[in-house]
CSV table of C-alpha atoms and ligand atoms in Angstrom, one decimal:
chain,number,residue,atom,x,y,z
A,1,MET,CA,0.3,0.3,0.0
A,2,SER,CA,1.5,3.7,-1.0
A,3,LYS,CA,1.4,6.2,1.7
A,4,THR,CA,-0.6,8.7,1.5
A,5,LYS,CA,0.9,12.3,0.6
A,6,THR,CA,1.2,14.7,3.3
A,7,ALA,CA,2.8,17.7,3.4
A,8,PHE,CA,2.4,21.1,5.9
A,9,PHE,CA,0.3,23.9,5.9
A,10,CYS,CA,0.7,27.0,7.6
A,11,GLN,CA,-2.9,27.5,9.7
A,12,ASP,CA,-2.4,30.6,8.9
A,13,CYS,CA,-2.3,32.0,4.9
A,14,GLY,CA,-2.0,28.2,3.6
A,15,TYR,CA,1.4,28.2,2.7
A,16,GLU,CA,2.3,24.6,1.4
A,17,SER,CA,5.3,22.8,2.4
A,18,PRO,CA,7.4,19.8,2.2
A,19,LYS,CA,9.7,20.8,6.2
A,20,TRP,CA,8.1,21.5,8.7
A,21,MET,CA,9.3,25.1,9.7
A,22,GLY,CA,9.3,27.6,12.2
A,23,LYS,CA,8.2,30.4,10.7
A,24,CYS,CA,6.2,30.6,8.0
A,25,PRO,CA,8.2,32.7,4.7
A,26,SER,CA,4.9,33.6,3.7
A,27,CYS,CA,3.3,35.5,6.8
A,28,SER,CA,6.1,35.3,8.9
A,29,SER,CA,3.8,33.4,11.9
A,30,TRP,CA,5.5,31.3,13.9
A,31,ASN,CA,5.0,27.7,15.3
A,32,SER,CA,2.0,28.0,12.5
A,33,PHE,CA,3.2,24.5,10.5
A,34,VAL,CA,0.9,21.6,10.9
A,35,GLU,CA,0.8,18.1,8.6
A,36,GLU,CA,-1.9,17.5,6.1
A,37,ILE,CA,-2.7,14.7,4.6
A,38,LYS,CA,-2.9,16.3,0.9
A,39,GLN,CA,-5.8,15.6,-1.7
A,40,LYS,CA,-5.5,12.0,-3.5
A,41,LYS,CA,-4.7,12.9,-7.6
A,42,GLY,CA,-8.4,12.3,-9.5
A,43,GLY,CA,-10.0,12.3,-6.0
A,44,SER,CA,-13.5,14.7,-7.0
A,45,ALA,CA,-13.2,18.3,-7.2
A,46,PRO,CA,-15.9,19.8,-5.2
A,47,PHE,CA,-17.7,21.5,-8.2
A,48,SER,CA,-16.9,19.3,-10.7
A,49,LYS,CA,-20.3,18.1,-12.3
A,50,ASN,CA,-20.8,15.0,-11.6
A,51,SER,CA,-19.3,14.6,-7.7
A,52,THR,CA,-22.3,14.8,-6.4
A,53,ASP,CA,-26.2,13.4,-6.9
A,54,ALA,CA,-27.1,16.6,-4.7
A,55,LYS,CA,-30.4,19.2,-6.0
A,56,PRO,CA,-31.9,21.4,-4.4
A,57,VAL,CA,-34.8,21.1,-2.4
A,58,VAL,CA,-37.6,23.4,-1.7
A,59,LEU,CA,-37.7,23.6,2.4
A,60,GLN,CA,-41.5,22.8,2.4
A,61,GLU,CA,-40.9,20.0,0.5
A,62,ILE,CA,-38.0,17.9,2.4
A,63,THR,CA,-39.3,15.2,4.3
A,64,LYS,CA,-38.1,15.7,8.5
A,65,ASN,CA,-36.1,12.3,9.1
A,66,VAL,CA,-35.3,12.9,12.6
A,67,LYS,CA,-32.3,11.1,13.8
A,68,GLN,CA,-34.1,9.5,17.4
A,69,LYS,CA,-32.4,9.8,20.1
A,70,ARG,CA,-32.0,6.7,22.2
A,71,LYS,CA,-32.3,7.3,25.9
A,72,LEU,CA,-29.4,5.6,28.1
A,73,GLN,CA,-29.9,4.9,31.6
A,74,ASP,CA,-28.2,7.8,33.2
A,75,GLU,CA,-30.6,10.3,33.5
A,76,GLU,CA,-27.8,13.1,33.8
A,77,LEU,CA,-25.8,12.1,30.7
A,78,ASN,CA,-30.0,12.0,28.8
A,79,ARG,CA,-30.3,15.6,30.8
A,80,VAL,CA,-27.6,17.3,29.1
A,81,LEU,CA,-27.4,15.7,25.3
A,82,GLY,CA,-31.1,17.4,25.6
A,83,GLY,CA,-33.2,14.1,25.8
A,84,GLY,CA,-30.9,11.0,25.2
A,85,ILE,CA,-28.1,10.4,22.2
A,86,VAL,CA,-28.7,10.7,18.6
A,87,LEU,CA,-27.9,8.0,16.8
A,88,GLY,CA,-25.0,8.9,14.0
A,89,SER,CA,-24.2,12.0,16.2
A,90,LEU,CA,-20.3,12.2,17.6
A,91,ILE,CA,-19.9,14.0,21.2
A,92,LEU,CA,-16.0,15.3,22.2
A,93,VAL,CA,-16.8,14.6,26.4
A,94,GLY,CA,-13.4,17.5,27.9
A,95,GLY,CA,-11.8,17.9,31.5
A,96,ASP,CA,-8.9,17.7,33.7
A,97,PRO,CA,-7.2,14.8,34.1
A,98,GLY,CA,-8.3,13.1,37.2
A,99,ILE,CA,-11.7,14.4,37.4
A,100,GLY,CA,-13.6,11.1,36.1
A,101,LYS,CA,-13.6,11.2,32.2
A,102,SER,CA,-13.2,7.1,32.1
A,103,THR,CA,-15.4,6.8,34.8
A,104,LEU,CA,-17.8,8.1,33.7
A,105,MET,CA,-17.8,7.2,30.2
A,106,LEU,CA,-17.2,3.2,31.5
A,107,GLN,CA,-20.2,3.4,33.4
A,108,LEU,CA,-21.4,3.9,30.5
A,109,ALA,CA,-20.7,0.7,28.6
A,110,ILE,CA,-21.4,-1.0,32.1
A,111,LYS,CA,-24.5,0.2,33.5
A,112,ASP,CA,-26.1,0.7,30.1
A,113,HIS,CA,-27.9,-2.2,28.0
A,114,HIS,CA,-26.3,-1.4,24.7
A,115,LYS,CA,-23.9,-3.2,23.1
A,116,VAL,CA,-20.8,-1.0,23.6
A,117,LEU,CA,-16.7,-0.8,22.0
A,118,TYR,CA,-14.7,0.7,24.2
A,119,VAL,CA,-11.8,2.0,23.9
A,120,SER,CA,-9.2,1.7,25.9
A,121,GLY,CA,-5.4,3.7,24.8
A,122,GLU,CA,-4.0,5.0,28.6
A,123,GLU,CA,-5.0,2.1,30.0
A,124,SER,CA,-4.6,-2.3,29.5
A,125,GLU,CA,-7.7,-4.4,29.8
A,126,SER,CA,-7.3,-5.5,33.4
A,127,GLN,CA,-6.7,-1.9,34.7
A,128,ILE,CA,-10.4,-1.4,33.3
A,129,LYS,CA,-11.5,-4.7,35.0
A,130,MET,CA,-10.8,-3.7,38.2
A,131,ARG,CA,-12.2,-0.1,37.5
A,132,ALA,CA,-15.2,-2.1,36.2
A,133,GLU,CA,-15.5,-4.4,38.9
A,134,ARG,CA,-15.2,-1.6,41.2
A,135,ILE,CA,-18.3,0.2,39.5
A,136,GLY,CA,-20.2,-3.2,39.0
A,137,ILE,CA,-20.8,-4.7,35.4
A,138,LEU,CA,-24.2,-5.1,34.6
A,139,ASN,CA,-23.4,-5.0,30.6
A,140,GLU,CA,-23.3,-8.6,28.9
A,141,SER,CA,-22.2,-6.8,25.7
A,142,CYS,CA,-19.4,-4.7,27.0
A,143,HIS,CA,-16.5,-4.8,24.4
A,144,ILE,CA,-12.9,-3.5,25.3
A,145,LEU,CA,-10.6,-2.8,22.6
A,146,THR,CA,-6.6,-1.4,24.2
A,147,GLU,CA,-5.3,0.0,21.3
A,148,THR,CA,-4.6,2.7,19.7
A,149,ASN,CA,-4.6,2.2,16.4
A,150,LEU,CA,-7.2,4.2,13.7
A,151,GLU,CA,-7.4,1.8,11.3
A,152,ALA,CA,-6.8,-1.2,13.8
A,153,ILE,CA,-10.3,0.6,15.5
A,154,LEU,CA,-12.1,1.1,12.4
A,155,ASN,CA,-11.9,-2.4,11.3
A,156,HIS,CA,-13.0,-3.9,15.1
A,157,ALA,CA,-15.6,-1.4,15.4
A,158,LYS,CA,-17.5,-2.1,11.6
A,159,GLN,CA,-16.2,-6.4,12.8
A,160,VAL,CA,-17.9,-5.7,16.6
A,161,GLN,CA,-20.9,-3.6,15.5
A,162,PRO,CA,-21.7,-1.7,18.5
A,163,GLN,CA,-24.8,0.3,19.3
A,164,ILE,CA,-22.2,3.0,21.0
A,165,LEU,CA,-18.7,3.6,20.8
A,166,ILE,CA,-16.5,5.0,23.2
A,167,ILE,CA,-13.1,6.2,23.1
A,168,ASP,CA,-10.5,7.0,26.1
A,169,SER,CA,-9.2,8.9,24.4
A,170,ILE,CA,-8.7,11.3,20.9
A,171,GLN,CA,-5.0,12.5,21.8
A,172,THR,CA,-3.8,9.1,21.8
A,173,LEU,CA,-4.8,7.7,18.6
A,174,HIS,CA,-2.6,7.9,15.3
A,175,SER,CA,-3.2,7.2,11.9
A,176,SER,CA,-0.6,5.2,9.9
A,177,GLN,CA,-1.7,7.7,7.6
A,178,ILE,CA,0.5,10.2,9.5
A,179,ASP,CA,4.0,10.4,10.9
A,180,SER,CA,3.4,13.1,13.3
A,181,ALA,CA,3.1,11.2,17.0
A,182,ALA,CA,0.3,10.8,18.7
A,183,GLY,CA,-1.7,13.8,20.2
A,184,SER,CA,-0.6,16.5,17.5
A,185,VAL,CA,-2.8,19.1,16.2
A,186,SER,CA,-2.6,16.7,12.3
A,187,GLN,CA,-3.0,13.6,13.8
A,188,VAL,CA,-6.5,14.7,16.5
A,189,ARG,CA,-8.0,15.7,14.0
A,190,GLU,CA,-7.5,13.5,11.3
A,191,SER,CA,-8.6,10.3,13.7
A,192,THR,CA,-11.7,13.2,14.1
A,193,ALA,CA,-12.4,13.1,10.9
A,194,SER,CA,-12.5,8.9,10.1
A,195,LEU,CA,-14.4,8.8,13.5
A,196,LEU,CA,-16.9,11.0,12.2
A,197,ARG,CA,-17.4,9.9,9.3
A,198,TYR,CA,-17.7,5.9,10.6
A,199,ALA,CA,-19.8,8.1,13.2
A,200,LYS,CA,-22.3,9.5,9.9
A,201,GLU,CA,-21.9,6.5,8.1
A,202,SER,CA,-22.5,3.3,10.1
A,203,ASP,CA,-25.2,5.9,12.2
A,204,VAL,CA,-23.4,4.5,15.8
A,205,PRO,CA,-23.2,7.8,18.9
A,206,THR,CA,-19.2,8.0,19.2
A,207,PHE,CA,-17.8,9.5,22.3
A,208,LEU,CA,-14.3,11.0,22.0
A,209,ILE,CA,-12.4,11.8,25.5
A,210,GLY,CA,-10.5,14.6,24.7
A,211,HIS,CA,-7.9,16.0,27.1
A,212,ILE,CA,-7.6,19.7,28.3
A,213,THR,CA,-5.0,22.5,28.4
A,214,LYS,CA,-3.7,24.5,31.6
A,215,ASP,CA,-6.2,27.4,30.0
A,216,GLY,CA,-9.2,25.0,29.9
A,217,GLY,CA,-9.7,24.9,26.3
A,218,ILE,CA,-9.6,20.7,24.9
A,219,ALA,CA,-5.9,20.2,23.3
A,220,GLY,CA,-5.4,19.9,20.4
A,221,PRO,CA,-7.1,22.0,17.0
A,222,LYS,CA,-10.3,24.3,17.7
A,223,VAL,CA,-11.5,22.6,14.4
A,224,LEU,CA,-12.5,19.8,17.0
A,225,GLU,CA,-14.7,21.9,18.3
A,226,HIS,CA,-16.5,22.6,15.5
A,227,MET,CA,-16.1,18.9,13.5
A,228,VAL,CA,-17.9,17.5,16.6
A,229,ASP,CA,-21.6,17.5,17.3
A,230,THR,CA,-22.2,18.2,20.8
A,231,VAL,CA,-18.7,19.1,23.9
A,232,LEU,CA,-19.6,18.1,27.0
A,233,GLN,CA,-17.3,19.2,29.6
A,234,PHE,CA,-16.4,17.6,32.8
A,235,GLU,CA,-15.7,19.6,35.7
A,236,GLY,CA,-15.2,20.3,39.7
A,237,ASP,CA,-12.8,20.2,42.1
A,238,ARG,CA,-11.0,17.5,42.7
A,239,ASN,CA,-10.8,18.5,46.6
A,240,TYR,CA,-14.5,18.2,46.0
A,241,VAL,CA,-17.0,15.2,45.6
A,242,TYR,CA,-19.9,16.2,43.3
A,243,ARG,CA,-18.8,16.8,40.2
A,244,LEU,CA,-20.7,19.1,36.7
A,245,LEU,CA,-21.5,17.7,33.4
A,246,ARG,CA,-22.1,20.6,31.2
A,247,THR,CA,-23.4,21.1,27.6
A,248,SER,CA,-21.0,24.1,25.7
A,249,LYS,CA,-22.2,23.0,22.2
A,250,ASN,CA,-25.4,20.8,21.6
A,251,ARG,CA,-26.0,20.4,17.9
A,252,PHE,CA,-29.7,18.4,19.1
A,253,GLY,CA,-30.1,20.2,21.9
A,254,SER,CA,-29.5,23.1,24.5
A,255,THR,CA,-26.6,24.1,25.7
A,256,ASN,CA,-27.3,25.0,29.3
A,257,GLU,CA,-28.1,21.5,31.0
A,258,ILE,CA,-26.0,20.8,33.3
A,259,GLY,CA,-26.2,16.9,35.1
A,260,ILE,CA,-24.1,17.1,38.7
A,261,TYR,CA,-22.9,13.4,40.2
A,262,GLU,CA,-20.6,12.6,43.1
A,263,MET,CA,-17.8,10.3,43.1
A,264,LEU,CA,-18.3,8.0,45.3
A,265,GLY,CA,-15.8,4.7,46.1
A,266,ASP,CA,-18.2,3.1,44.0
A,267,GLY,CA,-18.5,5.0,40.4
A,268,LEU,CA,-19.9,8.5,39.9
A,269,ARG,CA,-23.5,8.8,41.6
A,270,PRO,CA,-26.4,11.1,39.3
A,271,VAL,CA,-27.8,14.1,42.7
A,272,GLU,CA,-31.5,14.4,41.0
A,273,ASN,CA,-31.8,16.5,44.2
A,274,PRO,CA,-29.1,18.8,44.1
A,275,SER,CA,-30.4,21.3,46.6
A,276,GLU,CA,-30.5,18.8,49.2
A,277,ILE,CA,-26.6,18.0,48.8
A,278,LEU,CA,-25.1,21.5,47.8
A,279,VAL,CA,-26.8,24.0,51.2
A,280,THR,CA,-25.8,21.9,54.4
A,281,ASN,CA,-28.3,22.5,56.9
A,282,SER,CA,-30.3,26.0,57.8
A,283,ASP,CA,-30.2,26.2,61.0
A,284,THR,CA,-26.3,26.5,62.4
A,285,GLY,CA,-27.1,30.1,63.5
A,286,LEU,CA,-23.4,31.4,62.1
A,287,SER,CA,-23.0,34.5,60.2
A,288,GLY,CA,-21.6,34.7,56.9
A,289,ILE,CA,-23.7,32.1,55.3
A,290,SER,CA,-27.1,33.0,52.4
A,291,ILE,CA,-28.9,30.8,50.3
A,292,SER,CA,-29.2,31.6,47.4
A,293,SER,CA,-32.1,30.2,44.6
A,294,THR,CA,-30.1,29.9,41.4
A,295,ILE,CA,-31.2,27.6,37.6
A,296,GLU,CA,-28.8,25.7,36.3
A,297,GLY,CA,-30.6,25.0,32.3
A,298,VAL,CA,-34.0,23.8,33.2
A,299,ARG,CA,-33.3,23.0,36.9
A,300,PRO,CA,-33.6,24.8,39.9
A,301,PHE,CA,-31.6,24.5,43.0
A,302,LEU,CA,-29.6,26.4,45.9
A,303,ILE,CA,-26.8,27.0,46.6
A,304,GLU,CA,-25.2,28.5,50.1
A,305,ILE,CA,-23.3,31.4,50.5
A,306,GLN,CA,-20.5,31.5,52.7
A,307,ALA,CA,-19.0,34.7,53.3
A,308,LEU,CA,-15.8,36.3,55.6
A,309,VAL,CA,-14.7,40.0,56.4
A,310,SER,CA,-12.6,40.5,58.7
A,311,SER,CA,-10.2,43.4,59.4
A,312,ALA,CA,-7.3,43.9,57.0
A,313,ALA,CA,-4.6,42.7,58.5
A,314,TYR,CA,-1.5,44.5,56.0
A,315,GLY,CA,-1.9,47.1,54.1
A,316,THR,CA,-3.8,46.0,51.1
A,317,PRO,CA,-7.3,44.6,51.9
A,318,GLN,CA,-7.4,40.6,50.2
A,319,ARG,CA,-10.5,40.3,47.9
A,320,SER,CA,-10.8,36.3,47.0
A,321,SER,CA,-13.0,34.5,45.5
A,322,THR,CA,-14.4,30.4,44.9
A,323,GLY,CA,-16.6,29.7,42.8
A,324,PHE,CA,-17.7,33.6,42.5
A,325,ASP,CA,-16.6,36.0,40.0
A,326,ALA,CA,-14.0,37.5,42.0
A,327,LYS,CA,-14.4,40.9,39.5
A,328,ARG,CA,-18.4,40.8,40.0
A,329,LEU,CA,-17.1,40.4,44.6
A,330,ASN,CA,-15.5,43.3,43.1
A,331,MET,CA,-18.2,45.2,42.4
A,332,LEU,CA,-20.5,44.0,44.7
A,333,LEU,CA,-18.7,45.4,47.5
A,334,ALA,CA,-18.9,49.1,45.7
A,335,VAL,CA,-22.0,49.3,45.6
A,336,LEU,CA,-22.3,48.2,49.0
A,337,GLU,CA,-19.1,51.2,50.2
A,338,LYS,CA,-20.9,53.9,47.3
A,339,ARG,CA,-24.4,52.5,47.4
A,340,CYS,CA,-25.1,52.0,50.4
A,341,GLY,CA,-22.1,53.2,53.0
A,342,PHE,CA,-21.0,50.1,54.4
A,343,LYS,CA,-17.6,50.4,54.6
A,344,LEU,CA,-15.9,47.3,53.4
A,345,GLY,CA,-12.2,49.5,51.4
A,346,THR,CA,-10.2,48.3,54.6
A,347,LYS,CA,-11.6,44.9,54.7
A,348,ASP,CA,-10.7,41.4,53.7
A,349,VAL,CA,-13.2,39.7,51.9
A,350,PHE,CA,-13.1,36.1,51.3
A,351,LEU,CA,-16.1,34.0,49.5
A,352,ASN,CA,-16.8,30.6,49.0
A,353,ILE,CA,-20.2,28.9,46.6
A,354,ALA,CA,-19.8,25.8,49.2
A,355,GLY,CA,-19.7,21.9,47.2
A,356,GLY,CA,-16.7,23.5,45.2
A,357,ILE,CA,-19.5,24.6,42.7
A,358,LYS,CA,-18.8,27.3,40.2
A,359,VAL,CA,-21.8,29.7,39.7
A,360,ASP,CA,-22.5,32.4,37.0
A,361,ASP,CA,-25.8,33.2,37.9
A,362,PRO,CA,-26.4,37.2,37.9
A,363,GLY,CA,-29.1,35.8,40.3
A,364,VAL,CA,-27.3,35.0,43.5
A,365,ASP,CA,-26.1,38.4,43.5
A,366,LEU,CA,-28.5,39.6,46.6
A,367,ALA,CA,-27.3,36.2,48.4
A,368,VAL,CA,-23.8,37.3,47.9
A,369,THR,CA,-24.0,40.7,49.0
A,370,MET,CA,-26.3,39.3,52.6
A,371,ALA,CA,-23.3,36.9,53.0
A,372,VAL,CA,-21.0,39.8,53.2
A,373,LEU,CA,-23.6,42.0,55.2
A,374,SER,CA,-24.2,39.0,57.8
A,375,SER,CA,-20.0,38.6,57.7
A,376,ASN,CA,-19.3,42.4,58.3
A,377,ALA,CA,-21.6,42.6,61.3
A,378,ASN,CA,-21.7,39.3,63.1
A,379,LEU,CA,-25.4,38.9,62.4
A,380,PRO,CA,-26.6,35.7,61.5
A,381,ILE,CA,-29.3,35.8,58.7
A,382,PRO,CA,-32.6,34.4,60.4
A,383,ALA,CA,-33.3,30.0,59.2
A,384,GLY,CA,-35.7,29.4,56.3
A,385,ILE,CA,-34.5,32.8,54.0
A,386,ALA,CA,-33.7,32.6,50.6
A,387,PHE,CA,-32.3,35.4,48.2
A,388,ALA,CA,-33.2,35.3,44.2
A,389,ALA,CA,-32.3,38.8,42.3
A,390,GLU,CA,-29.5,40.9,40.9
A,391,VAL,CA,-28.4,44.1,41.9
A,392,GLY,CA,-27.5,46.5,39.8
A,393,LEU,CA,-24.5,49.9,40.0
A,394,SER,CA,-26.8,51.5,41.6
A,395,GLY,CA,-28.0,49.2,44.3
A,396,GLU,CA,-30.7,48.2,43.0
A,397,ILE,CA,-32.6,45.0,42.7
A,398,ARG,CA,-33.1,43.7,40.0
A,399,PRO,CA,-35.5,40.8,38.3
A,400,VAL,CA,-33.7,37.7,36.9
A,401,ASN,CA,-35.1,35.4,35.0
A,402,ARG,CA,-37.9,32.3,36.1
A,403,VAL,CA,-39.1,33.5,39.4
A,404,ASP,CA,-41.7,31.2,39.7
A,405,GLN,CA,-39.2,27.6,39.7
A,406,ARG,CA,-36.5,29.4,42.1
A,407,ILE,CA,-39.9,30.6,44.5
A,408,ALA,CA,-41.6,26.9,44.0
A,409,GLU,CA,-37.8,25.1,44.3
A,410,VAL,CA,-38.0,26.9,47.9
A,411,GLU,CA,-41.0,26.3,49.2
A,412,LYS,CA,-40.2,22.9,47.9
A,413,LEU,CA,-36.9,23.0,50.2
A,414,GLY,CA,-39.4,23.9,53.3
A,415,TYR,CA,-38.5,27.8,53.4
A,416,LYS,CA,-40.8,30.1,54.8
A,417,LYS,CA,-39.5,33.6,53.1
A,418,ILE,CA,-37.9,33.7,49.8
A,419,ILE,CA,-36.5,37.7,48.9
A,420,ILE,CA,-36.5,39.1,45.1
A,421,SER,CA,-37.0,42.1,43.2
A,422,GLN,CA,-39.9,44.1,42.0
A,423,ASN,CA,-41.6,44.4,38.8
A,424,ILE,CA,-41.7,40.4,37.7
A,425,LYS,CA,-44.7,39.8,35.3
A,426,GLY,CA,-46.8,37.8,35.2
A,427,LEU,CA,-46.1,36.8,39.3
A,428,ASN,CA,-49.2,35.8,40.8
A,429,LEU,CA,-47.9,35.7,44.3
A,430,SER,CA,-51.2,33.8,45.6
A,431,ASN,CA,-49.7,30.7,43.7
A,432,TYR,CA,-47.3,30.5,46.8
A,433,LYS,CA,-48.0,29.8,50.3
A,434,ILE,CA,-44.3,30.6,51.6
A,435,ASP,CA,-43.7,34.6,52.2
A,436,VAL,CA,-42.2,36.0,48.7
A,437,VAL,CA,-41.1,39.7,50.1
A,438,GLN,CA,-40.0,42.7,46.5
A,439,CYS,CA,-37.8,45.3,47.8
A,440,THR,CA,-36.3,47.3,45.4
A,441,LYS,CA,-33.8,48.7,47.1
A,442,ILE,CA,-30.4,47.2,49.6
A,443,GLY,CA,-31.4,48.8,52.8
A,444,GLN,CA,-35.0,47.1,52.6
A,445,VAL,CA,-33.2,43.8,52.2
A,446,VAL,CA,-31.0,43.9,54.7
A,447,LYS,CA,-33.8,45.7,57.2
A,448,THR,CA,-36.7,43.0,56.3
A,449,VAL,CA,-33.7,40.4,57.3
A,450,PHE,CA,-32.2,41.8,60.2
A,451,SER,CA,-34.8,43.3,62.3
B,1,TYD,P1,-10.2,8.6,35.9
B,1,TYD,O1,-11.8,8.6,35.3
B,1,TYD,O2,-9.4,8.0,35.9
B,1,TYD,O3,-10.1,9.9,35.2
B,1,TYD,P2,-9.3,10.4,33.9
B,1,TYD,O4,-10.2,9.9,33.0
B,1,TYD,O5,-11.2,12.1,34.0
B,1,TYD,O6,-8.4,11.1,34.2
B,1,TYD,O7,-11.2,9.0,37.5
B,1,TYD,C1,-10.1,9.1,38.3
B,1,TYD,C2,-10.3,9.0,39.5
B,1,TYD,O8,-11.8,8.9,40.3
B,1,TYD,C3,-9.3,8.8,40.8
B,1,TYD,O9,-9.0,9.8,41.2
B,1,TYD,C4,-10.7,7.9,41.5
B,1,TYD,C5,-11.4,8.5,41.4
B,1,TYD,N1,-12.5,7.4,41.3
B,1,TYD,C6,-13.6,7.0,42.6
B,1,TYD,O10,-13.8,8.1,43.5
B,1,TYD,N2,-14.2,5.8,42.4
B,1,TYD,C7,-14.5,5.5,41.4
B,1,TYD,O11,-15.2,4.0,41.4
B,1,TYD,C8,-13.7,5.9,40.9
B,1,TYD,C9,-13.6,4.7,39.5
B,1,TYD,C10,-12.8,6.2,40.5
B,2,MG,MG1,-9.0,8.6,31.8
């Protein structure tokens, strides 16, 4: 078999060279050369007359060929995928090392009742078996393959004919058509392209595990994310047991869904009711703790915000925040100082979202300010109060989306009072048994809470 011809191309300007070069002679950019397979001679040109049979069709005449969604055992995974897995889709799962990507995928392979081919280029068969036994094997048709050669994997896949293919990880694959090492940009791109073709032709949904770079992006070329149908990010703090599975791209569903898991000794357990675990204890009587009703995707849940305000030991006060945007914290502190007259300029402020989760919902603003004020005054917020509102630059309390769901969640968990903003369209307070207090200014909230 003759080797496919490859050449190096500048990713910025397209300059072609037979050898790798550090600097592009054409556009002078550095480190932009990547090996690519050259089009074979005689291959069909994109616009040749008989290259394709496709013809333009009037939109109304197109018959919908909605690929059916296959339900998985794992409800959290169904949720982030938009209700189930679409046949022939290519799904990239990214995340930090050790976060649990392999565990999540192996669990899908051995707990579901689909015929699965799990390809690992990172662990040996016995290592996988050990891990599988820890999780508990239920699936009788789960095939394990330890292989890194792309062509061999595709051959095995054609023989086994799985219903789901899992590749752990895309960075370990190498195609014999390209000389560069496994994990290099050209290898990753070529492997993904071949697997994409396989998935579309055979209708087998394919999961690719991808490593993450130091800045948190998926390692390899950016085009990887363009090629696949869905990108899932598995994240969480390794020191905590909770893991979040987020969708950052989805061609078959919404992207703001999250799945929550708990990492236990025997694998990942889906967390059906996040509020109950993320809020530790509502009646501790400690200052600096507040509860916010937040929404991720379509799911409302409660989170606990902890603040510590103390006199700065050194000249410059420190501000630090975990799980909440530090710039937003600074903004809220400035609002408290300037608009509400609380002297926080000389104080150290530390903020933490319990459970190691990250939130970027503006609806937690009010709870953050109240936690800070509570710690500053050393007055605990009475038990049974939750908050859901944004705080504006002039210290005004602003409405947030889907307030009704947030109130319902707070009520469900037995809270007595929720503080929200005024001017919420379509809100019918008679639907709730809980006390809903609508405020316009921070000062008003302080009075309501502490008097
Ligand atoms: P792993 O899936 O290997 O991570 P990744 O593939 O993302 O690098 O997860 C490894 C961690 O998960 C490891 O530190 C041990 C922990 N773990 C458990 O706590 N319980 C379990 O049942 C399993 C299988 C792993
Ligand atoms: Mg792994």
